mmCIF file of C-alpha atoms in Angstrom:
data_model
loop_
_atom_site.group_PDB
_atom_site.id
_atom_site.type_symbol
_atom_site.label_atom_id
_atom_site.label_comp_id
_atom_site.label_asym_id
_atom_site.label_seq_id
_atom_site.Cartn_x
_atom_site.Cartn_y
_atom_site.Cartn_z
ATOM 1 C CA UNK A 1 9.141 -11.434 -28.193
ATOM 2 C CA UNK A 2 9.211 -10.086 -24.655
ATOM 3 C CA UNK A 3 11.682 -7.761 -22.912
ATOM 4 C CA UNK A 4 12.832 -9.170 -19.548
ATOM 5 C CA UNK A 5 12.792 -6.925 -16.500
ATOM 6 C CA UNK A 6 15.273 -8.570 -14.165
ATOM 7 C CA UNK A 7 14.080 -8.150 -10.565
ATOM 8 C CA UNK A 8 16.342 -7.723 -7.543
ATOM 9 C CA UNK A 9 14.303 -8.266 -4.422
ATOM 10 C CA UNK A 10 15.614 -6.794 -1.134
ATOM 11 C CA UNK A 11 13.818 -8.507 1.745
ATOM 12 C CA UNK A 12 11.994 -11.821 2.100
ATOM 13 C CA UNK A 13 9.193 -11.262 4.619
ATOM 14 C CA UNK A 14 5.453 -10.924 4.159
ATOM 15 C CA UNK A 15 5.699 -8.236 1.448
ATOM 16 C CA UNK A 16 8.612 -9.958 -0.254
ATOM 17 C CA UNK A 17 6.388 -12.962 -0.732
ATOM 18 C CA UNK A 18 3.376 -10.884 -1.845
ATOM 19 C CA UNK A 19 5.428 -9.014 -4.423
ATOM 20 C CA UNK A 20 7.171 -12.132 -5.664
ATOM 21 C CA UNK A 21 3.849 -13.863 -6.207
ATOM 22 C CA UNK A 22 2.838 -10.874 -8.319
ATOM 23 C CA UNK A 23 5.966 -11.184 -10.453
ATOM 24 C CA UNK A 24 5.438 -14.914 -10.929
ATOM 25 C CA UNK A 25 1.774 -14.648 -11.959
ATOM 26 C CA UNK A 26 2.035 -11.629 -14.212
ATOM 27 C CA UNK A 27 3.357 -13.487 -17.301
ATOM 28 C CA UNK A 28 0.661 -16.146 -16.907
ATOM 29 C CA UNK A 29 -2.299 -13.803 -16.833
ATOM 30 C CA UNK A 30 -0.955 -10.756 -18.737
ATOM 31 C CA UNK A 31 0.991 -12.495 -21.559
ATOM 32 C CA UNK A 32 0.299 -9.648 -23.995
ATOM 33 C CA UNK A 33 2.701 -7.270 -22.174
ATOM 34 C CA UNK A 34 6.040 -6.690 -23.879
ATOM 35 C CA UNK A 35 7.913 -6.251 -20.627
ATOM 36 C CA UNK A 36 7.774 -9.220 -18.259
ATOM 37 C CA UNK A 37 9.442 -9.745 -14.846
ATOM 38 C CA UNK A 38 12.242 -12.260 -14.283
ATOM 39 C CA UNK A 39 13.234 -13.285 -10.741
ATOM 40 C CA UNK A 40 16.967 -12.619 -10.927
ATOM 41 C CA UNK A 41 18.234 -12.161 -7.348
ATOM 42 C CA UNK A 42 16.998 -11.969 -3.771
ATOM 43 C CA UNK A 43 18.895 -10.171 -1.015
ATOM 44 C CA UNK A 44 18.978 -10.232 2.780
ATOM 45 C CA UNK A 45 21.657 -10.271 5.492
ATOM 46 C CA UNK A 46 21.106 -13.900 6.452
ATOM 47 C CA UNK A 47 22.550 -16.164 3.749
ATOM 48 C CA UNK A 48 20.661 -19.223 4.919
ATOM 49 C CA UNK A 49 17.288 -17.471 5.091
ATOM 50 C CA UNK A 50 17.576 -15.691 1.778
ATOM 51 C CA UNK A 51 18.792 -18.874 0.090
ATOM 52 C CA UNK A 52 15.727 -20.730 1.407
ATOM 53 C CA UNK A 53 13.494 -17.896 0.188
ATOM 54 C CA UNK A 54 15.197 -17.896 -3.248
ATOM 55 C CA UNK A 55 14.888 -21.670 -3.556
ATOM 56 C CA UNK A 56 11.213 -21.655 -2.635
ATOM 57 C CA UNK A 57 10.160 -18.751 -4.859
ATOM 58 C CA UNK A 58 12.467 -19.318 -7.811
ATOM 59 C CA UNK A 59 15.077 -16.581 -7.725
ATOM 60 C CA UNK A 60 18.156 -17.397 -9.762
ATOM 61 C CA UNK A 61 20.714 -16.114 -7.241
ATOM 62 C CA UNK A 62 21.178 -14.398 -3.869
ATOM 63 C CA UNK A 63 23.107 -11.533 -2.319
ATOM 64 C CA UNK A 64 23.705 -10.700 1.340
ATOM 65 C CA UNK A 65 24.509 -6.990 0.796
ATOM 66 C CA UNK A 66 21.986 -4.758 -1.004
ATOM 67 C CA UNK A 67 24.810 -2.631 -2.382
ATOM 68 C CA UNK A 68 26.157 -5.665 -4.209
ATOM 69 C CA UNK A 69 22.730 -6.343 -5.660
ATOM 70 C CA UNK A 70 22.365 -2.772 -6.941
ATOM 71 C CA UNK A 71 25.844 -2.900 -8.469
ATOM 72 C CA UNK A 72 24.974 -5.901 -10.637
ATOM 73 C CA UNK A 73 24.625 -5.344 -14.365
ATOM 74 C CA UNK A 74 22.018 -8.079 -14.628
ATOM 75 C CA UNK A 75 19.515 -6.269 -12.351
ATOM 76 C CA UNK A 76 17.047 -3.897 -14.040
ATOM 77 C CA UNK A 77 14.640 -3.182 -11.175
ATOM 78 C CA UNK A 78 15.099 -3.057 -7.430
ATOM 79 C CA UNK A 79 12.198 -3.981 -5.167
ATOM 80 C CA UNK A 80 12.576 -2.478 -1.667
ATOM 81 C CA UNK A 81 10.840 -4.691 0.954
ATOM 82 C CA UNK A 82 12.766 -3.695 4.084
ATOM 83 C CA UNK A 83 11.938 -1.579 7.169
ATOM 84 C CA UNK A 84 11.013 2.019 6.474
ATOM 85 C CA UNK A 85 14.266 3.529 7.805
ATOM 86 C CA UNK A 86 16.183 1.840 4.944
ATOM 87 C CA UNK A 87 13.960 3.032 2.080
ATOM 88 C CA UNK A 88 15.735 6.331 1.493
ATOM 89 C CA UNK A 89 19.307 5.058 1.317
ATOM 90 C CA UNK A 90 18.472 2.096 -0.908
ATOM 91 C CA UNK A 91 16.173 4.042 -3.238
ATOM 92 C CA UNK A 92 18.696 6.835 -3.760
ATOM 93 C CA UNK A 93 21.490 4.344 -4.427
ATOM 94 C CA UNK A 94 19.340 2.405 -6.889
ATOM 95 C CA UNK A 95 18.315 5.546 -8.721
ATOM 96 C CA UNK A 96 21.902 6.715 -9.030
ATOM 97 C CA UNK A 97 22.756 3.294 -10.448
ATOM 98 C CA UNK A 98 20.021 3.732 -13.086
ATOM 99 C CA UNK A 99 17.750 1.014 -11.711
ATOM 100 C CA UNK A 100 13.979 1.030 -11.815
ATOM 101 C CA UNK A 101 12.515 1.118 -8.288
ATOM 102 C CA UNK A 102 9.473 -0.486 -6.711
ATOM 103 C CA UNK A 103 9.284 0.566 -3.029
ATOM 104 C CA UNK A 104 7.099 -0.656 -0.202
ATOM 105 C CA UNK A 105 4.917 1.887 1.561
ATOM 106 C CA UNK A 106 5.130 4.261 3.306
ATOM 107 C CA UNK A 107 7.591 6.048 1.067
ATOM 108 C CA UNK A 108 9.915 7.334 3.783
ATOM 109 C CA UNK A 109 10.385 8.207 7.469
ATOM 110 C CA UNK A 110 9.306 11.787 6.745
ATOM 111 C CA UNK A 111 8.183 14.083 3.952
ATOM 112 C CA UNK A 112 11.611 15.751 4.028
ATOM 113 C CA UNK A 113 13.271 12.397 3.294
ATOM 114 C CA UNK A 114 10.631 11.648 0.703
ATOM 115 C CA UNK A 115 11.266 14.901 -1.130
ATOM 116 C CA UNK A 116 14.969 14.149 -1.304
ATOM 117 C CA UNK A 117 14.178 10.703 -2.704
ATOM 118 C CA UNK A 118 11.850 12.176 -5.308
ATOM 119 C CA UNK A 119 14.398 14.713 -6.494
ATOM 120 C CA UNK A 120 17.133 12.097 -6.932
ATOM 121 C CA UNK A 121 14.830 9.666 -8.698
ATOM 122 C CA UNK A 122 13.346 12.308 -10.992
ATOM 123 C CA UNK A 123 16.822 13.578 -11.876
ATOM 124 C CA UNK A 124 17.843 10.000 -12.710
ATOM 125 C CA UNK A 125 14.693 9.543 -14.764
ATOM 126 C CA UNK A 126 14.144 5.933 -13.651
ATOM 127 C CA UNK A 127 10.673 4.354 -13.663
ATOM 128 C CA UNK A 128 9.323 4.073 -10.121
ATOM 129 C CA UNK A 129 6.269 3.127 -8.133
ATOM 130 C CA UNK A 130 5.182 2.631 -4.497
ATOM 131 C CA UNK A 131 3.206 -0.465 -3.468
ATOM 132 C CA UNK A 132 -0.146 0.992 -2.422
ATOM 133 C CA UNK A 133 -1.817 -2.163 -3.596
ATOM 134 C CA UNK A 134 -5.412 -1.460 -2.615
ATOM 135 C CA UNK A 135 -5.802 0.811 -5.658
ATOM 136 C CA UNK A 136 -5.592 -2.394 -7.718
ATOM 137 C CA UNK A 137 -8.438 -4.272 -6.013
ATOM 138 C CA UNK A 138 -11.023 -4.435 -8.819
ATOM 139 C CA UNK A 139 -13.892 -3.148 -6.637
ATOM 140 C CA UNK A 140 -11.826 -0.131 -5.524
ATOM 141 C CA UNK A 141 -10.707 0.550 -9.095
ATOM 142 C CA UNK A 142 -14.372 0.395 -10.127
ATOM 143 C CA UNK A 143 -15.190 2.924 -7.416
ATOM 144 C CA UNK A 144 -12.549 5.203 -8.930
ATOM 145 C CA UNK A 145 -14.177 4.901 -12.360
ATOM 146 C CA UNK A 146 -17.632 5.679 -10.967
ATOM 147 C CA UNK A 147 -16.346 8.705 -9.079
ATOM 148 C CA UNK A 148 -14.492 10.026 -12.136
ATOM 149 C CA UNK A 149 -17.712 9.712 -14.189
ATOM 150 C CA UNK A 150 -19.313 12.321 -11.898
ATOM 151 C CA UNK A 151 -22.133 9.968 -10.898
ATOM 152 C CA UNK A 152 -21.768 10.745 -7.191
ATOM 153 C CA UNK A 153 -22.394 14.456 -7.760
ATOM 154 C CA UNK A 154 -20.990 16.793 -5.148
ATOM 155 C CA UNK A 155 -18.857 14.892 -2.581
ATOM 156 C CA UNK A 156 -19.688 15.586 1.048
ATOM 157 C CA UNK A 157 -17.983 12.944 3.146
ATOM 158 C CA UNK A 158 -15.146 10.420 3.029
ATOM 159 C CA UNK A 159 -14.499 8.025 5.906
ATOM 160 C CA UNK A 160 -12.153 5.119 6.396
ATOM 161 C CA UNK A 161 -10.816 2.876 9.111
ATOM 162 C CA UNK A 162 -8.199 0.179 9.413
ATOM 163 C CA UNK A 163 -8.508 -1.963 12.547
ATOM 164 C CA UNK A 164 -6.298 -4.752 13.919
ATOM 165 C CA UNK A 165 -5.781 -6.377 17.332
ATOM 166 C CA UNK A 166 -2.388 -8.085 17.234
ATOM 167 C CA UNK A 167 -0.468 -5.863 19.667
ATOM 168 C CA UNK A 168 -2.816 -5.935 22.672
ATOM 169 C CA UNK A 169 -0.668 -8.266 24.761
ATOM 170 C CA UNK A 170 1.762 -6.505 27.061
ATOM 171 C CA UNK A 171 4.114 -9.481 26.646
ATOM 172 C CA UNK A 172 4.679 -8.751 22.941
ATOM 173 C CA UNK A 173 8.175 -7.321 22.497
ATOM 174 C CA UNK A 174 9.157 -4.489 20.180
ATOM 175 C CA UNK A 175 11.833 -4.283 17.560
ATOM 176 C CA UNK A 176 13.858 -7.019 15.871
ATOM 177 C CA UNK A 177 13.298 -8.837 12.625
ATOM 178 C CA UNK A 178 9.608 -9.631 12.899
ATOM 179 C CA UNK A 179 8.433 -6.745 15.074
ATOM 180 C CA UNK A 180 10.218 -3.762 13.591
ATOM 181 C CA UNK A 181 6.845 -2.089 13.023
ATOM 182 C CA UNK A 182 6.656 -1.536 16.797
ATOM 183 C CA UNK A 183 10.046 0.241 16.842
ATOM 184 C CA UNK A 184 9.911 3.924 15.909
ATOM 185 C CA UNK A 185 13.563 3.930 14.912
ATOM 186 C CA UNK A 186 12.809 1.418 12.166
ATOM 187 C CA UNK A 187 9.205 2.252 11.311
ATOM 188 C CA UNK A 188 9.014 5.991 11.895
ATOM 189 C CA UNK A 189 5.472 5.743 13.258
ATOM 190 C CA UNK A 190 2.971 3.125 14.233
ATOM 191 C CA UNK A 191 -0.498 2.705 12.732
ATOM 192 C CA UNK A 192 -0.219 6.076 11.008
ATOM 193 C CA UNK A 193 2.472 5.010 8.562
ATOM 194 C CA UNK A 194 1.592 1.312 8.509
ATOM 195 C CA UNK A 195 -2.183 1.309 8.215
ATOM 196 C CA UNK A 196 -3.569 4.809 7.802
ATOM 197 C CA UNK A 197 -1.069 5.406 4.968
ATOM 198 C CA UNK A 198 -3.095 2.884 2.936
ATOM 199 C CA UNK A 199 -6.374 4.666 3.791
ATOM 200 C CA UNK A 200 -4.861 8.077 2.960
ATOM 201 C CA UNK A 201 -3.430 6.961 -0.379
ATOM 202 C CA UNK A 202 -6.736 5.477 -1.457
ATOM 203 C CA UNK A 203 -8.612 8.574 -0.277
ATOM 204 C CA UNK A 204 -6.350 10.944 -2.249
ATOM 205 C CA UNK A 205 -6.718 8.718 -5.308
ATOM 206 C CA UNK A 206 -10.520 8.624 -5.012
ATOM 207 C CA UNK A 207 -11.341 12.045 -3.576
ATOM 208 C CA UNK A 208 -8.379 14.376 -4.212
ATOM 209 C CA UNK A 209 -5.894 16.158 -2.021
ATOM 210 C CA UNK A 210 -6.166 16.702 1.748
ATOM 211 C CA UNK A 211 -5.968 20.357 2.766
ATOM 212 C CA UNK A 212 -5.616 20.183 6.546
ATOM 213 C CA UNK A 213 -5.933 17.766 9.485
ATOM 214 C CA UNK A 214 -6.504 17.598 13.217
ATOM 215 C CA UNK A 215 -5.531 14.367 14.954
ATOM 216 C CA UNK A 216 -5.088 12.402 18.126
ATOM 217 C CA UNK A 217 -2.901 9.391 18.831
ATOM 218 C CA UNK A 218 -2.388 7.092 21.784
ATOM 219 C CA UNK A 219 0.225 4.595 22.925
ATOM 220 C CA UNK A 220 -1.588 2.228 25.232
ATOM 221 C CA UNK A 221 1.362 0.157 26.463
ATOM 222 C CA UNK A 222 4.127 2.570 27.368
ATOM 223 C CA UNK A 223 7.053 0.111 27.703
ATOM 224 C CA UNK A 224 7.972 -3.150 26.016
ATOM 225 C CA UNK A 225 11.038 -5.382 26.011
ATOM 226 C CA UNK A 226 13.169 -4.663 22.960
ATOM 227 C CA UNK A 227 14.268 -7.846 21.235
ATOM 228 C CA UNK A 228 17.654 -6.448 20.310
ATOM 229 C CA UNK A 229 18.716 -5.665 23.886
ATOM 230 C CA UNK A 230 16.393 -7.683 26.088
ATOM 231 C CA UNK A 231 15.711 -4.518 28.079
ATOM 232 C CA UNK A 232 12.363 -2.875 28.674
ATOM 233 C CA UNK A 233 12.313 0.459 26.815
ATOM 234 C CA UNK A 234 9.806 3.183 26.053
ATOM 235 C CA UNK A 235 7.371 2.592 23.228
ATOM 236 C CA UNK A 236 7.322 5.605 20.944
ATOM 237 C CA UNK A 237 5.057 4.500 18.082
ATOM 238 C CA UNK A 238 1.334 5.284 17.927
ATOM 239 C CA UNK A 239 -0.884 2.305 18.777
ATOM 240 C CA UNK A 240 -4.009 4.150 17.631
ATOM 241 C CA UNK A 241 -4.730 7.243 15.585
ATOM 242 C CA UNK A 242 -7.861 9.130 14.542
ATOM 243 C CA UNK A 243 -8.048 12.337 12.527
ATOM 244 C CA UNK A 244 -10.425 14.699 10.866
ATOM 245 C CA UNK A 245 -9.607 16.534 7.671
ATOM 246 C CA UNK A 246 -10.859 18.882 4.974
ATOM 247 C CA UNK A 247 -10.351 17.745 1.385
ATOM 248 C CA UNK A 248 -9.550 20.367 -1.239
ATOM 249 C CA UNK A 249 -12.891 19.647 -2.933
ATOM 250 C CA UNK A 250 -14.728 20.852 0.168
ATOM 251 C CA UNK A 251 -15.657 17.441 1.554
ATOM 252 C CA UNK A 252 -14.971 16.296 5.116
ATOM 253 C CA UNK A 253 -12.868 13.282 6.069
ATOM 254 C CA UNK A 254 -12.859 10.965 9.057
ATOM 255 C CA UNK A 255 -10.097 8.375 9.557
ATOM 256 C CA UNK A 256 -9.375 5.886 12.339
ATOM 257 C CA UNK A 257 -6.802 3.164 12.853
ATOM 258 C CA UNK A 258 -5.781 1.002 15.770
ATOM 259 C CA UNK A 259 -4.046 -2.263 16.603
ATOM 260 C CA UNK A 260 -6.176 -2.582 19.734
ATOM 261 C CA UNK A 261 -9.595 -3.388 18.245
ATOM 262 C CA UNK A 262 -10.187 -6.831 19.704
ATOM 263 C CA UNK A 263 -11.622 -9.204 17.118
ATOM 264 C CA UNK A 264 -10.373 -7.322 14.059
ATOM 265 C CA UNK A 265 -7.428 -8.730 12.122
ATOM 266 C CA UNK A 266 -7.450 -6.482 9.043
ATOM 267 C CA UNK A 267 -10.705 -4.542 8.843
ATOM 268 C CA UNK A 268 -10.220 -1.847 6.212
ATOM 269 C CA UNK A 269 -13.386 -0.068 5.148
ATOM 270 C CA UNK A 270 -14.044 3.097 3.219
ATOM 271 C CA UNK A 271 -17.207 5.044 2.329
ATOM 272 C CA UNK A 272 -17.760 8.118 0.187
ATOM 273 C CA UNK A 273 -21.021 10.067 0.166
ATOM 274 C CA UNK A 274 -22.116 12.309 -2.662
ATOM 275 C CA UNK A 275 -25.277 14.263 -3.484
ATOM 276 C CA UNK A 276 -26.427 11.608 -5.951
ATOM 277 C CA UNK A 277 -24.733 8.401 -4.897
ATOM 278 C CA UNK A 278 -22.732 6.744 -2.092
ATOM 279 C CA UNK A 279 -20.166 3.956 -2.312
ATOM 280 C CA UNK A 280 -18.633 1.749 0.345
ATOM 281 C CA UNK A 281 -16.090 -1.053 0.367
ATOM 282 C CA UNK A 282 -14.827 -3.607 2.913
ATOM 283 C CA UNK A 283 -11.511 -5.496 2.639
ATOM 284 C CA UNK A 284 -13.138 -8.503 4.287
ATOM 285 C CA UNK A 285 -15.507 -8.685 1.288
ATOM 286 C CA UNK A 286 -13.090 -7.179 -1.164
ATOM 287 C CA UNK A 287 -14.744 -8.370 -4.373
ATOM 288 C CA UNK A 288 -17.954 -6.435 -3.606
ATOM 289 C CA UNK A 289 -18.730 -2.735 -4.016
ATOM 290 C CA UNK A 290 -21.754 -1.437 -2.100
ATOM 291 C CA UNK A 291 -23.680 1.220 -4.051
ATOM 292 C CA UNK A 292 -26.588 3.512 -3.162
ATOM 293 C CA UNK A 293 -28.000 5.398 -6.136
ATOM 294 C CA UNK A 294 -30.593 8.108 -5.365
ATOM 295 C CA UNK A 295 -32.002 7.784 -8.912
ATOM 296 C CA UNK A 296 -33.511 4.460 -7.925
ATOM 297 C CA UNK A 297 -37.176 4.876 -7.099
ATOM 298 C CA UNK A 298 -39.773 3.388 -4.812
ATOM 299 C CA UNK A 299 -39.248 -0.061 -3.387
ATOM 300 C CA UNK A 300 -35.993 -0.528 -5.321
ATOM 301 C CA UNK A 301 -34.212 2.401 -3.674
ATOM 302 C CA UNK A 302 -31.596 1.072 -1.306
ATOM 303 C CA UNK A 303 -28.041 -0.210 -1.002
ATOM 304 C CA UNK A 304 -27.014 -2.722 -3.652
ATOM 305 C CA UNK A 305 -24.076 -5.132 -3.543
ATOM 306 C CA UNK A 306 -22.234 -5.287 -6.845
ATOM 307 C CA UNK A 307 -20.274 -8.528 -7.264
ATOM 308 C CA UNK A 308 -17.218 -7.235 -9.150
ATOM 309 C CA UNK A 309 -16.407 -10.348 -11.157
ATOM 310 C CA UNK A 310 -17.691 -9.662 -14.688
ATOM 311 C CA UNK A 311 -15.102 -10.522 -17.282
ATOM 312 C CA UNK A 312 -16.648 -8.681 -20.238
ATOM 313 C CA UNK A 313 -14.538 -5.581 -19.626
ATOM 314 C CA UNK A 314 -17.002 -3.650 -17.437
ATOM 315 C CA UNK A 315 -15.183 -4.674 -14.252
ATOM 316 C CA UNK A 316 -11.488 -3.680 -13.978
ATOM 317 C CA UNK A 317 -8.925 -6.486 -14.387
ATOM 318 C CA UNK A 318 -11.518 -9.248 -14.242
ATOM 319 C CA UNK A 319 -11.245 -10.184 -17.917
ATOM 320 C CA UNK A 320 -7.832 -11.647 -17.033
ATOM 321 C CA UNK A 321 -9.193 -14.095 -14.487
ATOM 322 C CA UNK A 322 -12.119 -16.505 -14.108
ATOM 323 C CA UNK A 323 -15.720 -16.745 -15.184
ATOM 324 C CA UNK A 324 -18.221 -14.289 -13.672
ATOM 325 C CA UNK A 325 -19.055 -15.052 -10.067
ATOM 326 C CA UNK A 326 -15.618 -16.412 -9.165
ATOM 327 C CA UNK A 327 -13.883 -13.609 -7.298
ATOM 328 C CA UNK A 328 -10.207 -12.777 -6.851
ATOM 329 C CA UNK A 329 -8.416 -12.005 -3.549
ATOM 330 C CA UNK A 330 -5.828 -9.876 -1.788
ATOM 331 C CA UNK A 331 -2.868 -11.378 -3.672
ATOM 332 C CA UNK A 332 -4.304 -10.352 -7.048
ATOM 333 C CA UNK A 333 -3.859 -6.672 -6.215
ATOM 334 C CA UNK A 334 -0.081 -7.236 -6.396
ATOM 335 C CA UNK A 335 -0.356 -9.109 -9.692
ATOM 336 C CA UNK A 336 -2.301 -6.156 -11.067
ATOM 337 C CA UNK A 337 0.295 -3.682 -9.761
ATOM 338 C CA UNK A 338 3.115 -5.646 -11.406
ATOM 339 C CA UNK A 339 1.119 -5.808 -14.647
ATOM 340 C CA UNK A 340 0.433 -2.074 -14.568
ATOM 341 C CA UNK A 341 4.130 -1.360 -13.948
ATOM 342 C CA UNK A 342 5.112 -3.555 -16.905
ATOM 343 C CA UNK A 343 2.437 -1.867 -19.040
ATOM 344 C CA UNK A 344 3.838 1.526 -18.068
ATOM 345 C CA UNK A 345 7.209 0.389 -19.416
ATOM 346 C CA UNK A 346 5.526 -0.740 -22.629
ATOM 347 C CA UNK A 347 3.843 2.640 -23.018
ATOM 348 C CA UNK A 348 6.659 4.761 -21.516
ATOM 349 C CA UNK A 349 4.231 6.336 -19.027
ATOM 350 C CA UNK A 350 4.437 6.714 -15.200
ATOM 351 C CA UNK A 351 2.958 3.960 -12.997
ATOM 352 C CA UNK A 352 0.942 5.490 -10.208
ATOM 353 C CA UNK A 353 1.458 5.929 -7.391
ATOM 354 C CA UNK A 354 4.914 7.216 -8.275
ATOM 355 C CA UNK A 355 7.287 8.379 -5.552
ATOM 356 C CA UNK A 356 5.958 11.910 -6.128
ATOM 357 C CA UNK A 357 2.376 10.668 -5.691
ATOM 358 C CA UNK A 358 3.298 8.764 -2.542
ATOM 359 C CA UNK A 359 4.954 11.895 -1.124
ATOM 360 C CA UNK A 360 1.470 13.430 -0.833
ATOM 361 C CA UNK A 361 0.441 10.601 1.511
ATOM 362 C CA UNK A 362 3.697 11.097 3.466
ATOM 363 C CA UNK A 363 2.875 14.796 3.910
ATOM 364 C CA UNK A 364 -0.552 13.944 5.310
ATOM 365 C CA UNK A 365 1.003 11.416 7.713
ATOM 366 C CA UNK A 366 3.501 14.002 8.909
ATOM 367 C CA UNK A 367 0.743 16.544 9.435
ATOM 368 C CA UNK A 368 -1.338 14.004 11.359
ATOM 369 C CA UNK A 369 1.533 13.161 13.723
ATOM 370 C CA UNK A 370 2.371 16.870 14.225
ATOM 371 C CA UNK A 371 -1.247 17.700 14.996
ATOM 372 C CA UNK A 372 -1.465 14.853 17.531
ATOM 373 C CA UNK A 373 1.516 16.387 19.369
ATOM 374 C CA UNK A 374 0.267 19.954 19.619
ATOM 375 C CA UNK A 375 -3.492 19.356 19.464
ATOM 376 C CA UNK A 376 -4.085 21.885 16.641
ATOM 377 C CA UNK A 377 -5.044 21.956 12.973
ATOM 378 C CA UNK A 378 -2.167 21.487 10.566
ATOM 379 C CA UNK A 379 -2.125 22.334 6.855
ATOM 380 C CA UNK A 380 -0.765 19.663 4.549
#
């Protein structure tokens, strides 16, 4: 017999769909879990749009005010899929109402806001997690296991980039429902909070804490029409960001992100170099982990591509899916996150990244943006 976790989804955009797909697939592929999600209610300001979303995805009911959703006795967990400037208010209200919370990344508009959120949620004692989904890609999880085994030896370098090209046109407006990520009032930052936050979270998970950073940012198009007013206003988000860092383990880090890399839609790559082994991963080929092992000798020494699809238990999560050789995709990372959250409820353990874990990424983002302003090193 299962225990239902009745989900209240706030938002219906790209992430609302990705999370909902995770909720829907979890019972099918992780039937052994005691706790299982139930799509109870979806919420957004537009009644017509949220009703269409609810009808398509199978939510039982709708709300047009998130406060009403949180107040419902038949909601156990609140999923926050709205612009970043709303995360704090909704998360605090949900925690004070005793609801579990699953929040989109980045955690908050600032580390100060994030700390306040953490304190309220920890005081309430409610289960919580933040949707840094790339941790749940099987190849990335395998990299984590290899690193934790010590096989890489001493870590020297970590590098990552996340490249897109969708904002190059000067005619693209900023703000509004679909383009809030270009509005600093709603997003807080540009590529730093949107894209580099993913890279930073994965890096902290794989390689440990970041000690200090030095960064540069650029806004290439200085003014855009704002959809809310129709007037051309100053663009205050970062279109591109690059930073160097020291990790607490003594290794060096190099990170880059931009929305102005013509030809790249979602190129996220990472590489970690150790004294005995190196690993690299590419979102465009997400089921593969590239491995260089210095113990290999002679003609066999070189980079190998490991197809992370074995379902015997040696490859994370893959025993839940298909036969070896048939890979999974981006959407499966959300199914895995939902399953891990439900498992954490079964076992009464935290589901990482918790709000407190995600606050570490927020602190790095804040330090990066501060460094870009004054052109100096900033401690995290």
